[in-house]
Amino acid sequence: GKGRTGTVVACHLIYEGVCISPMAALEHFARERSRKSKGVTGASQLRYVSYFGSILNAKKVPKPRRLRFLKVVLSTVPRFKASMEGCRPLL
């Protein structure tokens, strides 16, 4: 795929100094990946590359913080075969 792979490749291009900005890295990946310059298009993936570039430019890693799930809601449970009851998620 172009999305997840492109996200990682673009971040690596920024990290290695091949590209100086997130946009340059994304454009470089798109150009090299296909003749039509199709690259990363997902909004969250584009945002992640931008965040990664910002962290490298600031030379500061965000302070990690602990999160706690208050609840998990599963709206449906998939059925794999008619003879099975579905799946039992483990949290």
Coordinates of C-alpha atoms in Angstrom, one line a residue:
G1 CA 0.0 0.0 0.0
K2 CA 0.9 3.6 -0.5
G3 CA -0.6 4.9 2.8
R4 CA 1.2 3.2 5.6
T5 CA 4.3 2.5 3.6
G6 CA 4.5 6.1 2.4
T7 CA 4.0 7.4 5.9
V8 CA 7.0 5.4 7.2
V9 CA 9.1 6.2 4.2
A10 CA 8.4 9.9 4.4
C11 CA 9.3 10.0 8.1
H12 CA 12.5 8.1 7.3
L13 CA 13.4 10.6 4.5
I14 CA 13.0 13.5 7.0
Y15 CA 14.9 11.7 9.7
E16 CA 17.8 10.9 7.4
G17 CA 17.9 14.5 6.1
V18 CA 17.1 13.5 2.5
C19 CA 14.1 15.9 2.6
I20 CA 13.9 19.0 4.7
S21 CA 10.2 19.2 5.2
P22 CA 7.3 16.8 5.6
M23 CA 5.7 18.1 2.4
A24 CA 9.0 17.6 0.5
A25 CA 9.2 14.0 1.8
L26 CA 5.6 13.2 0.8
E27 CA 6.1 14.6 -2.6
H28 CA 9.4 12.7 -3.1
F29 CA 7.7 9.5 -2.1
A30 CA 4.7 10.1 -4.5
R31 CA 7.1 10.9 -7.4
E32 CA 9.2 7.8 -6.9
R33 CA 6.3 5.5 -6.2
S34 CA 4.3 6.1 -9.4
R35 CA 4.2 7.9 -12.7
K36 CA 1.1 9.7 -11.6
S37 CA 2.6 10.9 -8.4
K38 CA 0.2 9.0 -6.2
G39 CA 1.3 8.9 -2.6
V40 CA 0.0 9.2 0.9
T41 CA -3.6 10.6 0.9
G42 CA -5.0 9.6 4.3
A43 CA -5.6 12.7 6.5
S44 CA -4.3 11.0 9.7
Q45 CA -1.2 9.7 7.9
L46 CA -0.4 13.2 6.4
R47 CA -0.9 14.6 9.9
Y48 CA 1.5 12.0 11.4
V49 CA 4.2 12.9 9.0
S50 CA 3.8 16.6 9.9
Y51 CA 3.9 15.8 13.6
F52 CA 7.1 13.7 13.1
G53 CA 8.7 16.6 11.2
S54 CA 7.8 19.0 14.0
I55 CA 9.3 16.8 16.6
L56 CA 12.5 16.5 14.7
N57 CA 12.7 20.3 14.1
A58 CA 12.0 21.1 17.8
K59 CA 14.5 18.5 18.9
K60 CA 12.2 17.7 21.7
V61 CA 10.3 14.4 22.2
P62 CA 6.9 14.9 23.7
K63 CA 6.6 13.7 27.3
P64 CA 4.7 10.4 27.4
R65 CA 1.6 10.3 29.5
R66 CA -0.3 7.3 30.9
L67 CA -3.8 6.8 29.6
R68 CA -6.6 4.6 31.0
F69 CA -9.5 3.2 29.1
L70 CA -12.8 3.8 30.9
K71 CA -14.8 1.5 28.7
V72 CA -14.6 -0.4 25.4
V73 CA -17.7 -0.8 23.3
L74 CA -18.0 -3.5 20.7
S75 CA -21.0 -2.9 18.5
T76 CA -21.0 -6.3 16.8
V77 CA -19.1 -9.5 17.2
P78 CA -18.1 -11.2 13.9
R79 CA -19.2 -14.7 13.0
F80 CA -16.6 -16.7 11.2
K81 CA -18.7 -19.8 10.5
A82 CA -22.3 -20.7 11.2
S83 CA -21.2 -23.4 13.6
M84 CA -19.1 -21.0 15.7
E85 CA -20.4 -18.4 18.1
G86 CA -18.1 -15.7 16.9
C87 CA -15.0 -14.4 18.7
R88 CA -14.1 -13.5 22.3
P89 CA -12.0 -10.4 22.4
L90 CA -9.3 -10.2 25.1
L91 CA -8.5 -6.9 26.7

